[in-house]
Coordinates of C-alpha atoms in Angstrom, one line a residue:
M2 CA 189.1 148.4 134.7
K3 CA 186.3 149.6 136.6
Q4 CA 183.9 151.0 133.9
K5 CA 184.4 147.5 132.1
L6 CA 183.6 146.0 135.2
F7 CA 180.2 147.6 135.1
Y8 CA 179.8 147.8 131.7
I9 CA 179.5 143.8 131.5
L10 CA 177.4 143.6 135.1
F11 CA 174.9 146.7 132.9
T12 CA 175.2 143.9 130.1
F13 CA 174.2 140.9 131.7
V14 CA 170.8 142.5 133.9
S15 CA 169.1 143.4 131.2
V16 CA 169.8 140.3 128.8
I17 CA 167.2 139.0 132.3
A18 CA 165.5 141.6 131.9
Y19 CA 164.2 141.5 128.6
G20 CA 162.9 138.0 129.2
Q21 CA 164.2 134.2 130.4
V22 CA 162.7 130.9 129.4
E23 CA 162.2 128.3 131.8
L24 CA 161.1 125.0 130.9
N25 CA 161.6 121.8 132.8
M26 CA 159.6 117.9 133.4
K27 CA 159.7 115.1 136.2
P28 CA 158.0 112.3 136.8
D29 CA 155.8 112.4 140.7
K30 CA 158.9 109.4 141.1
S31 CA 161.4 107.3 139.9
D32 CA 160.5 104.0 141.0
Y33 CA 156.9 102.0 139.6
N34 CA 154.8 99.1 140.3
G35 CA 153.3 97.7 137.2
K36 CA 150.0 98.8 138.2
E37 CA 150.7 102.3 138.8
I38 CA 150.1 105.4 136.2
V39 CA 153.5 107.5 135.6
N40 CA 153.0 111.5 136.0
L41 CA 155.4 113.1 133.6
I42 CA 154.6 116.9 134.5
I43 CA 156.0 119.3 131.4
T44 CA 155.7 123.0 133.2
L45 CA 157.2 126.2 129.5
E46 CA 157.6 129.7 131.7
L47 CA 158.1 132.4 130.2
N48 CA 159.1 136.1 132.4
G49 CA 158.9 138.4 129.7
D50 CA 156.9 141.0 127.3
N51 CA 158.7 140.2 123.9
L52 CA 159.0 136.6 124.7
V53 CA 157.3 134.4 121.2
Q54 CA 156.5 130.5 121.9
Q55 CA 157.3 129.5 118.0
S56 CA 156.6 125.6 117.8
K57 CA 153.9 123.7 120.7
I58 CA 155.9 120.9 122.9
Q59 CA 156.9 118.6 121.7
L60 CA 156.8 115.1 123.3
P61 CA 160.5 112.7 123.6
D62 CA 159.2 109.1 122.5
L63 CA 156.6 107.5 124.6
S64 CA 155.8 104.4 122.7
K65 CA 157.1 102.3 125.5
F66 CA 153.8 103.7 127.7
N67 CA 150.5 103.5 127.5
I68 CA 149.1 107.5 127.1
I69 CA 145.7 107.1 128.9
G70 CA 145.2 110.7 129.9
N71 CA 146.4 114.1 130.1
G72 CA 145.0 117.7 130.3
S73 CA 147.3 121.2 130.4
F74 CA 146.3 125.2 131.3
N75 CA 148.2 127.7 131.5
Q76 CA 148.0 131.7 133.4
G77 CA 149.9 134.5 132.8
V78 CA 150.9 137.9 135.6
R79 CA 152.4 140.8 135.3
D80 CA 155.1 141.0 138.3
P81 CA 154.6 144.4 140.1
E82 CA 158.3 145.2 140.7
T83 CA 160.1 145.1 137.5
N84 CA 156.5 145.0 135.3
L85 CA 157.5 142.2 132.8
A86 CA 154.8 139.8 131.9
V87 CA 154.8 136.1 133.7
E88 CA 153.3 133.1 131.4
Q89 CA 153.4 129.4 132.9
Y90 CA 151.9 126.7 131.2
I91 CA 151.6 123.3 132.6
T92 CA 151.0 119.5 130.7
K93 CA 150.6 116.5 132.7
I94 CA 150.4 113.0 131.4
A95 CA 149.3 109.9 132.7
L96 CA 151.2 107.1 130.9
E97 CA 151.1 103.1 131.9
P98 CA 154.5 101.2 131.5
K99 CA 154.1 98.5 128.6
Q100 CA 157.4 96.7 129.8
K101 CA 159.3 96.5 133.2
G102 CA 162.5 97.6 133.5
K103 CA 165.2 100.7 133.5
I104 CA 162.8 103.1 130.4
R105 CA 164.8 106.4 129.5
I106 CA 162.3 108.8 129.0
G107 CA 164.2 111.5 126.3
S108 CA 163.7 115.7 126.0
V109 CA 161.3 118.2 125.1
L110 CA 161.2 121.0 123.3
V111 CA 160.2 124.1 122.1
T112 CA 160.8 127.1 120.3
V113 CA 161.5 130.4 122.0
N114 CA 162.2 133.9 119.2
N115 CA 164.4 131.4 116.8
K116 CA 166.0 129.2 120.2
I117 CA 165.1 125.7 120.7
Y118 CA 164.9 124.9 124.7
K119 CA 164.8 121.3 125.7
T120 CA 165.0 119.7 129.6
E121 CA 167.9 116.4 130.4
P122 CA 166.6 114.0 129.6
F123 CA 166.1 111.4 132.8
D124 CA 165.1 107.4 133.7
I125 CA 162.5 105.8 135.5
F126 CA 162.4 102.5 136.7
I127 CA 159.3 99.6 136.7
R128 CA 158.4 96.7 138.5
D129 CA 156.6 93.7 137.6
V130 CA 154.5 94.5 134.5
E131 CA 151.1 94.1 134.0
K132 CA 150.5 93.2 129.8
K133 CA 147.4 93.7 129.6
P134 CA 146.1 91.3 126.5
I135 CA 142.8 92.2 124.1
A136 CA 140.7 89.7 123.7
K137 CA 139.3 89.5 120.5
S138 CA 136.8 87.9 118.0
T139 CA 136.3 85.3 115.9
D140 CA 136.4 87.9 112.8
N141 CA 139.9 88.8 114.5
D142 CA 138.8 93.0 113.9
V143 CA 136.2 93.6 117.2
Y144 CA 137.9 93.9 120.6
L145 CA 136.6 93.6 123.7
N146 CA 138.8 95.5 126.6
M147 CA 138.4 95.5 130.8
E148 CA 140.2 98.9 132.3
I149 CA 140.8 98.9 136.0
E150 CA 142.4 101.8 137.3
D151 CA 142.9 101.0 140.6
R152 CA 143.3 97.8 141.6
D153 CA 144.8 98.0 144.7
V154 CA 141.7 97.8 147.3
Y155 CA 140.6 97.1 150.5
Q156 CA 138.0 94.2 150.9
D157 CA 134.5 94.9 150.0
Q158 CA 136.5 98.9 148.7
P159 CA 134.6 100.0 145.0
T160 CA 136.7 99.5 142.4
V161 CA 135.5 101.0 139.5
A162 CA 135.8 99.1 135.7
V163 CA 135.3 100.5 132.5
L164 CA 134.7 97.7 129.0
R165 CA 135.8 99.8 125.9
V166 CA 135.3 98.2 122.6
Y167 CA 137.9 98.5 119.4
S168 CA 137.7 98.0 116.0
R169 CA 140.0 99.3 112.5
N170 CA 135.7 99.0 110.8
I171 CA 134.1 102.4 113.0
D172 CA 131.0 100.7 111.6
N173 CA 131.8 97.5 114.0
L174 CA 131.3 99.7 116.9
R175 CA 127.5 99.6 116.8
K176 CA 127.6 96.2 116.3
V177 CA 128.4 95.2 119.5
K178 CA 125.4 94.0 121.7
N179 CA 124.5 91.7 124.6
I180 CA 126.3 92.9 127.4
H181 CA 127.1 90.4 130.2
L182 CA 128.4 91.2 133.4
P183 CA 131.0 89.0 135.0
E184 CA 129.8 86.6 137.7
Q185 CA 132.3 85.2 140.5
D186 CA 131.1 83.7 143.9
N187 CA 134.1 85.9 145.4
I188 CA 132.9 89.7 144.2
N189 CA 129.8 91.7 143.1
V190 CA 129.1 93.3 140.4
H191 CA 126.8 96.4 140.0
A192 CA 125.5 98.1 136.3
V193 CA 126.3 101.9 136.8
N194 CA 125.4 102.8 132.9
F195 CA 125.5 101.0 129.1
H196 CA 125.6 104.0 127.3
K197 CA 128.3 105.0 124.7
S198 CA 130.1 106.9 124.5
E199 CA 131.3 109.1 121.8
I200 CA 134.0 106.9 119.1
D201 CA 137.4 108.2 120.0
P202 CA 139.4 107.1 116.5
S203 CA 143.0 107.2 118.6
G204 CA 142.7 104.2 120.5
Y205 CA 145.6 101.2 120.9
G206 CA 146.8 100.5 117.9
N207 CA 146.1 103.3 116.6
M208 CA 142.0 102.2 116.2
P209 CA 138.5 103.7 117.3
S210 CA 137.6 102.6 120.3
Q211 CA 134.2 103.1 122.2
I212 CA 133.0 102.8 126.0
L213 CA 130.3 100.2 126.1
A214 CA 129.6 100.0 130.2
M215 CA 130.8 101.4 133.4
F216 CA 129.8 98.9 136.5
I217 CA 131.5 98.6 139.6
V218 CA 133.6 96.1 141.9
F219 CA 133.1 94.7 145.4
P220 CA 135.6 91.9 146.1
N221 CA 134.0 90.4 149.1
E222 CA 137.6 88.4 149.8
S223 CA 140.9 89.7 150.5
G224 CA 143.8 88.6 148.5
N225 CA 144.9 87.8 144.5
V226 CA 141.0 88.1 143.0
E227 CA 140.3 87.9 139.4
V228 CA 138.2 89.5 137.4
P229 CA 136.6 86.9 135.1
S230 CA 135.9 88.6 131.5
V231 CA 133.0 90.5 130.2
S232 CA 130.9 88.9 127.2
A233 CA 128.9 90.6 124.0
S234 CA 128.3 89.2 121.2
V235 CA 128.6 91.8 117.5
N236 CA 126.0 91.5 114.9
S237 CA 128.2 91.1 111.7
Y238 CA 126.2 90.3 108.3
A239 CA 126.2 86.5 108.4
H240 CA 125.9 85.6 111.5
K241 CA 126.6 86.1 115.9
N242 CA 129.8 86.7 116.8
K243 CA 131.2 85.9 120.9
I244 CA 133.2 88.3 121.9
V245 CA 135.3 88.2 125.7
S246 CA 137.1 90.7 127.0
N247 CA 140.5 89.4 128.6
K248 CA 140.6 88.9 132.7
V249 CA 142.1 91.2 135.2
K250 CA 143.4 91.3 139.0
L251 CA 143.1 92.9 141.7
N252 CA 145.2 93.3 144.3
V253 CA 142.2 93.1 147.2
K254 CA 144.5 94.5 151.8
K255 CA 142.6 92.7 154.1
L256 CA 141.1 94.9 156.1
P257 CA 143.3 95.6 159.3
E258 CA 143.4 94.2 162.6
G259 CA 141.4 95.8 165.9
S260 CA 138.0 95.8 164.1
P261 CA 135.7 97.0 166.9
E262 CA 133.0 94.8 167.9
G263 CA 130.0 95.9 166.0
F264 CA 131.9 95.3 162.9
K265 CA 130.8 93.1 160.3
N266 CA 130.8 94.1 156.6
A267 CA 130.5 97.2 156.6
V268 CA 133.0 99.9 154.3
G269 CA 132.2 103.5 153.2
N270 CA 131.2 105.7 155.3
F271 CA 127.8 105.4 156.8
T272 CA 125.0 107.4 159.2
V273 CA 122.1 105.5 161.1
D274 CA 119.1 106.3 162.6
V275 CA 115.9 104.9 164.3
Y276 CA 112.2 106.3 164.1
R277 CA 108.7 106.3 163.2
E278 CA 107.2 107.9 161.1
S279 CA 103.5 108.4 162.2
R280 CA 102.0 110.7 165.5
E281 CA 98.9 108.4 166.4
K282 CA 99.6 107.4 170.2
I283 CA 100.8 103.9 170.4
E284 CA 97.9 101.3 172.8
A285 CA 99.9 97.8 173.8
K286 CA 99.3 95.0 172.1
K287 CA 99.1 96.8 169.0
P288 CA 101.7 96.2 165.7
V289 CA 103.7 99.9 165.6
N290 CA 106.2 100.3 162.7
V291 CA 109.8 101.5 163.3
I292 CA 112.2 102.2 160.5
L293 CA 115.7 101.9 160.8
K294 CA 118.0 103.7 158.0
V295 CA 121.2 103.2 157.2
S296 CA 122.2 105.9 154.7
G297 CA 125.4 106.6 153.2
E298 CA 128.1 105.4 150.5
G299 CA 129.7 102.0 149.9
N300 CA 129.0 98.6 150.1
L301 CA 125.1 99.2 150.5
V302 CA 123.5 96.7 148.7
N303 CA 126.0 93.8 150.8
M304 CA 126.7 94.9 153.8
H305 CA 124.7 93.4 156.7
L306 CA 122.2 96.0 158.5
P307 CA 122.5 96.7 162.1
K308 CA 119.2 94.6 163.6
I309 CA 116.9 96.3 166.7
Q310 CA 117.3 94.3 169.4
S311 CA 115.5 92.0 170.7
S312 CA 113.7 92.6 174.7
P313 CA 110.7 91.4 177.2
D314 CA 108.9 94.9 176.7
Y315 CA 108.0 93.9 173.2
E316 CA 107.9 91.3 170.7
V317 CA 110.0 92.1 166.9
F318 CA 109.6 90.9 163.7
T319 CA 111.4 90.6 160.7
P320 CA 111.6 93.6 158.5
K321 CA 110.5 94.6 155.7
I322 CA 113.8 95.8 153.1
T323 CA 113.9 98.9 151.1
S324 CA 116.7 100.7 149.0
K325 CA 117.2 103.6 146.9
V326 CA 120.6 103.2 145.7
I327 CA 122.0 104.9 143.0
A328 CA 125.8 103.6 141.4
G329 CA 128.1 106.0 139.9
I330 CA 131.4 106.2 139.7
D331 CA 132.9 106.8 143.2
G332 CA 130.5 104.1 144.0
M333 CA 127.0 103.0 145.7
K334 CA 125.4 106.0 147.6
G335 CA 121.9 106.1 149.1
Y336 CA 120.2 104.5 151.9
V337 CA 118.8 101.3 153.5
L338 CA 115.4 101.5 155.1
A339 CA 114.1 98.2 157.4
N340 CA 109.9 98.6 158.5
Y341 CA 109.8 96.7 161.7
V342 CA 107.2 96.1 163.1
L343 CA 106.7 95.8 167.1
I344 CA 104.3 95.0 169.7
P345 CA 104.5 95.9 173.0
N346 CA 104.0 93.2 175.5
K347 CA 103.5 96.2 178.6
T348 CA 101.9 99.8 179.0
G349 CA 104.6 102.3 179.7
V350 CA 108.4 103.6 178.5
L351 CA 109.8 101.3 176.4
Q352 CA 113.7 102.0 175.1
V353 CA 113.9 100.4 171.7
K354 CA 117.9 99.5 170.7
T355 CA 119.5 98.6 167.6
E356 CA 122.8 96.8 167.7
E357 CA 126.0 97.6 167.5
F358 CA 127.2 99.3 164.1
A359 CA 130.9 100.5 163.2
F360 CA 132.1 101.0 158.9
F361 CA 135.7 101.0 158.0
N362 CA 136.6 104.1 155.7
P363 CA 138.5 103.1 153.1
V364 CA 139.5 106.6 152.4
E365 CA 140.9 107.5 156.4
K366 CA 141.9 104.2 156.8
E367 CA 140.5 103.5 160.3
Y368 CA 137.2 102.3 161.8
V369 CA 134.8 104.7 162.8
N370 CA 132.3 103.6 165.1
L371 CA 128.6 104.9 165.9
G372 CA 127.9 102.6 168.9
Q373 CA 124.1 101.7 169.8
E374 CA 120.6 103.3 168.2
N375 CA 118.0 104.3 171.3
L376 CA 114.4 105.4 170.3
N377 CA 112.1 106.0 173.3
L378 CA 108.6 104.8 172.7
T379 CA 105.2 105.3 175.6
A380 CA 103.0 102.5 175.0
F381 CA 99.2 103.1 176.7
S382 CA 96.5 100.9 177.9
H383 CA 93.1 100.4 175.8
D384 CA 91.0 102.8 178.0
Q385 CA 93.4 105.2 178.0
V386 CA 93.8 106.4 175.1
L387 CA 89.9 105.9 174.9
E388 CA 89.8 108.7 177.5
A389 CA 92.7 110.5 176.1
R390 CA 90.8 111.7 172.5
T391 CA 88.4 114.1 172.6
T392 CA 85.1 115.1 171.4
V393 CA 86.2 116.3 167.8
E394 CA 88.8 112.8 167.4
K395 CA 85.2 110.9 168.7
V396 CA 83.7 113.0 165.9
N397 CA 86.0 112.1 163.4
E398 CA 86.4 108.2 164.4
Y399 CA 83.0 108.0 164.3
T400 CA 83.2 109.7 160.5
N401 CA 85.8 107.8 159.4
T402 CA 83.9 104.9 160.3
L403 CA 81.4 105.7 158.9
L404 CA 82.8 106.3 155.7
E405 CA 84.7 103.0 155.1
T406 CA 81.6 101.4 155.7
V407 CA 79.0 103.5 153.2
N408 CA 81.5 103.8 150.4
S409 CA 80.1 105.5 146.8
P410 CA 81.2 103.3 143.8
V411 CA 81.5 107.2 142.0
L412 CA 83.0 109.2 145.0
K413 CA 85.5 107.7 147.0
T414 CA 84.6 108.4 150.2
T415 CA 87.5 106.8 151.7
T416 CA 89.8 109.8 150.5
F417 CA 87.9 111.9 153.1
K418 CA 89.5 110.6 156.2
V419 CA 90.4 112.1 159.6
K420 CA 93.2 111.6 160.4
E421 CA 94.9 111.6 163.8
K422 CA 96.6 114.6 164.9
S423 CA 98.1 116.1 167.8
R424 CA 95.5 119.9 166.5
F425 CA 92.4 119.2 165.8
N426 CA 91.5 120.8 162.3
W427 CA 88.0 122.8 162.5
R428 CA 87.8 122.8 158.8
V429 CA 88.2 119.0 158.4
V430 CA 85.0 119.1 160.4
F431 CA 83.2 120.5 158.9
I432 CA 84.2 119.0 155.5
N433 CA 83.1 116.2 156.4
L434 CA 80.1 117.1 158.0
G435 CA 78.8 118.5 154.9
I436 CA 79.8 115.4 152.4
L437 CA 77.5 113.4 154.8
L438 CA 74.9 116.0 153.7
G439 CA 75.2 116.7 151.0
L440 CA 75.3 113.0 150.5
F441 CA 71.9 112.2 152.3
C442 CA 70.5 115.1 149.4
A443 CA 71.3 113.7 146.4
Y444 CA 69.9 110.6 148.1
L445 CA 66.7 112.0 148.4
L446 CA 66.8 114.0 144.9
F447 CA 67.7 110.7 142.7
K448 CA 64.8 108.6 144.9
N449 CA 62.7 112.4 143.5
W450 CA 64.3 111.6 139.6
Q451 CA 62.6 108.4 139.4
K452 CA 59.3 109.5 140.1
K453 CA 59.0 111.8 137.3
R454 CA 60.9 109.7 134.9
I455 CA 58.2 107.4 135.4
K456 CA 55.5 110.1 135.0
I457 CA 56.6 111.9 131.8
K458 CA 58.6 111.0 128.3
E459 CA 62.6 111.3 128.2
K460 CA 63.3 113.5 126.1
K461 CA 66.4 113.2 123.5
A462 CA 69.2 115.9 124.3
P463 CA 70.7 118.4 121.8
K464 CA 74.0 116.9 121.0
D465 CA 76.6 118.5 122.0
L466 CA 78.6 120.4 119.8
G467 CA 82.0 119.9 122.2
S468 CA 84.9 121.9 122.5
V469 CA 87.4 123.1 120.9
A470 CA 89.4 120.4 122.2
E471 CA 87.6 118.4 121.2
T472 CA 86.8 119.7 117.9
E473 CA 90.1 119.5 117.1
R474 CA 90.5 116.2 118.1
E475 CA 87.8 114.8 116.2
I476 CA 89.6 116.3 112.8
R477 CA 93.0 114.8 113.8
E478 CA 91.5 111.1 114.3
S479 CA 89.7 111.9 110.8
L480 CA 93.2 113.0 109.3
K481 CA 94.7 110.0 111.4
T482 CA 98.0 108.0 109.5
D483 CA 97.1 104.0 109.6
V484 CA 100.9 103.7 110.2
G485 CA 100.6 100.1 110.0
D486 CA 100.1 100.1 106.4
Y487 CA 103.4 101.8 106.6
F488 CA 105.1 99.6 109.0
T489 CA 103.9 96.1 106.7
Y490 CA 105.5 98.0 103.6
L491 CA 108.5 98.8 105.5
E492 CA 109.3 95.3 106.2
N493 CA 108.8 93.9 102.8
L494 CA 110.9 96.7 101.4
K495 CA 113.5 95.1 104.6
D496 CA 113.4 92.3 103.6
S497 CA 113.6 92.9 99.4
Q498 CA 116.5 95.0 100.1
S499 CA 115.1 97.9 98.6
F500 CA 116.6 100.8 100.8
D501 CA 116.4 103.5 98.1
Q502 CA 112.8 103.0 98.4
F503 CA 112.5 102.0 102.1
F504 CA 113.9 105.7 103.3
K505 CA 111.5 107.1 100.2
T506 CA 108.9 105.3 102.4
F507 CA 109.9 106.8 105.6
D508 CA 110.0 110.3 104.4
E509 CA 106.6 109.8 103.2
L510 CA 105.5 108.2 107.1
D511 CA 106.8 111.1 109.0
S512 CA 105.1 113.7 106.5
E513 CA 101.8 112.1 107.0
V514 CA 102.4 112.2 110.6
R515 CA 103.7 115.5 111.0
N516 CA 100.5 116.3 108.9
Q517 CA 98.8 114.6 111.1
Y518 CA 99.2 117.8 114.1
F519 CA 100.0 120.5 112.0
Q520 CA 103.4 120.1 111.7
S521 CA 105.2 121.3 108.7
S522 CA 109.3 121.0 109.4
K523 CA 111.2 118.8 111.8
D524 CA 111.9 120.9 114.3
E525 CA 108.5 122.1 114.9
F526 CA 107.1 118.2 115.2
R527 CA 110.0 118.0 117.9
V528 CA 108.9 120.9 120.3
F529 CA 105.5 120.0 119.8
L530 CA 106.5 116.1 121.4
E531 CA 108.6 117.4 124.2
N532 CA 104.9 119.6 124.7
Y533 CA 103.0 116.6 124.5
K534 CA 104.7 113.3 124.2
G535 CA 107.7 114.6 126.9
N536 CA 111.5 114.9 126.3
S537 CA 111.7 111.4 126.4
V538 CA 110.2 111.2 123.2
A539 CA 111.2 114.7 121.8
E540 CA 115.3 113.8 122.4
E541 CA 114.3 110.0 121.1
Y542 CA 112.7 111.2 117.9
R543 CA 115.6 113.6 117.0
N544 CA 118.1 110.8 117.3
L545 CA 115.6 108.6 115.0
S546 CA 116.3 111.1 112.5
Q547 CA 120.3 111.6 113.0
R548 CA 120.7 107.9 112.9
I549 CA 118.6 107.8 109.3
Q550 CA 120.5 110.5 107.7
I551 CA 123.9 108.1 108.9
E552 CA 122.3 105.2 107.9
K553 CA 121.1 106.0 104.9
F554 CA 124.4 108.1 103.4
T555 CA 126.2 104.8 104.5
P556 CA 127.7 103.6 101.0
V557 CA 127.7 99.7 102.1
K558 CA 124.0 99.1 104.0
S559 CA 123.6 96.1 106.0
Q560 CA 119.8 94.1 106.1
D561 CA 120.4 94.0 110.1
A562 CA 121.4 97.1 110.9
I563 CA 118.3 98.5 108.7
G564 CA 116.8 95.7 110.9
E565 CA 117.5 97.5 114.1
L566 CA 116.3 100.9 112.4
L567 CA 113.3 99.4 111.2
K568 CA 112.1 98.6 115.1
D569 CA 113.0 102.4 116.4
I570 CA 110.3 103.1 113.8
I571 CA 107.6 101.4 114.5
N572 CA 108.4 101.0 119.0
L573 CA 108.2 105.5 117.8
Y574 CA 105.9 106.3 115.7
S575 CA 102.7 103.8 117.2
Q576 CA 103.8 105.7 120.5
I577 CA 103.7 109.2 118.3
S578 CA 100.2 107.9 116.5
K579 CA 98.3 106.8 119.5

């Protein structure tokens, strides 16, 4: 009996050591509202050296969802104690529910070593699904859809919108143009980009799709805010059709209570700084430039900036606002500058204070009070400024005055002005004195030359042979192609719909222009354009060549498409032939 028990135990341990397969699928939670994304995590773990996965992971029926994203990765390790290889495959699928109520998600299947493994089905509950209709064109073939993933935001918090076009005919995707972003009083819209993405062949309803634009929406009031439709036009063979996208509702949360006194409408993460760029001494009753800078990420363009407080010690004027802000998928990043002009009313120490500034951080979900920013300035009287100047500074001021007064049209002497610094630059002083001496000598030589010119007959100067670059430019001018004749001929071929001859004529134009720059192949010409015309022109040449090859072999050619192609040809080759 003991021998049998030992044999059974030994067999069981051998099976465990030989190999083990674990397969499971679970959601991130079981109860969702209609605006939430269902995340499914599938994990396959193979413990053993002799386990072979013979099939891909077979997903259950997900027709009640829209698959909006998926990703997977695998990792393998070896257990140092058992010396067994352990491989783990993890797949995450993001789903958007199409209907509400209880939805059953079936089993995941996989075959390992001729054995089928599967997970247990489970149920999830969806509440209040918001249907997303796709707007369509009049010919029922081109559809425009606006997608906003994050619809629960705070007031003045950005959310990213994606504009996507669908069509059963891939050729129609490139005909969508003239995109107009939504405008409404309770939202602020800023474009991120209008770059078209690669075509996705398996979009909604198995229709090819393409991203047309991305933009940021800032709702400036709480409650249910509806983002209006985005409009665009479709250039068909006969006429232009206007299409509009669906509308999207946002659930804009009201900002929490208890905001600081300095809070107005800043939402994001910011810093405030006040400073003075110039190092020159401040003189009473003379204007002074003070800069207030707000930098960070959030609603920079639309928020209320803190102001410099008024004071009896100085007079402050309305600032000039400049900004450098970049719109990205994470929001608006950059800085805003308020350039103030202050006039001190007295001498001595002046304390410049800003208003209190606070903002709401939506990530931390709390208010941040930065308080006031202070800047101490010291103003001097006119006599004190003059007394503080050294002999060198006085010479520099005299030199600057002379250079401003006697400015040569040939040599712009105002560029040699001496800027006041805390340390004196003797080298600049001597340079200025040398310039003055040189100008005086030049004046004397000019007078002497005028006298000699009256007495001596001017001899004809021999023709300058020029440098190698000039000679090469003259040869190129002689070989220069008259691209205007080609443009006119291409326009006639386009109007007469002689498309084959159109592309042959373009090839002749391209060859003539390449020969003008002594380039035999298109690759060498693209490298030449990159070196001498810039990366943008070279990239435009490469893209145009690809588009021409695609259009050349298109079975059905559109006169409108050829017209758009001709516009780009005229624009590019006019730049190259300059």
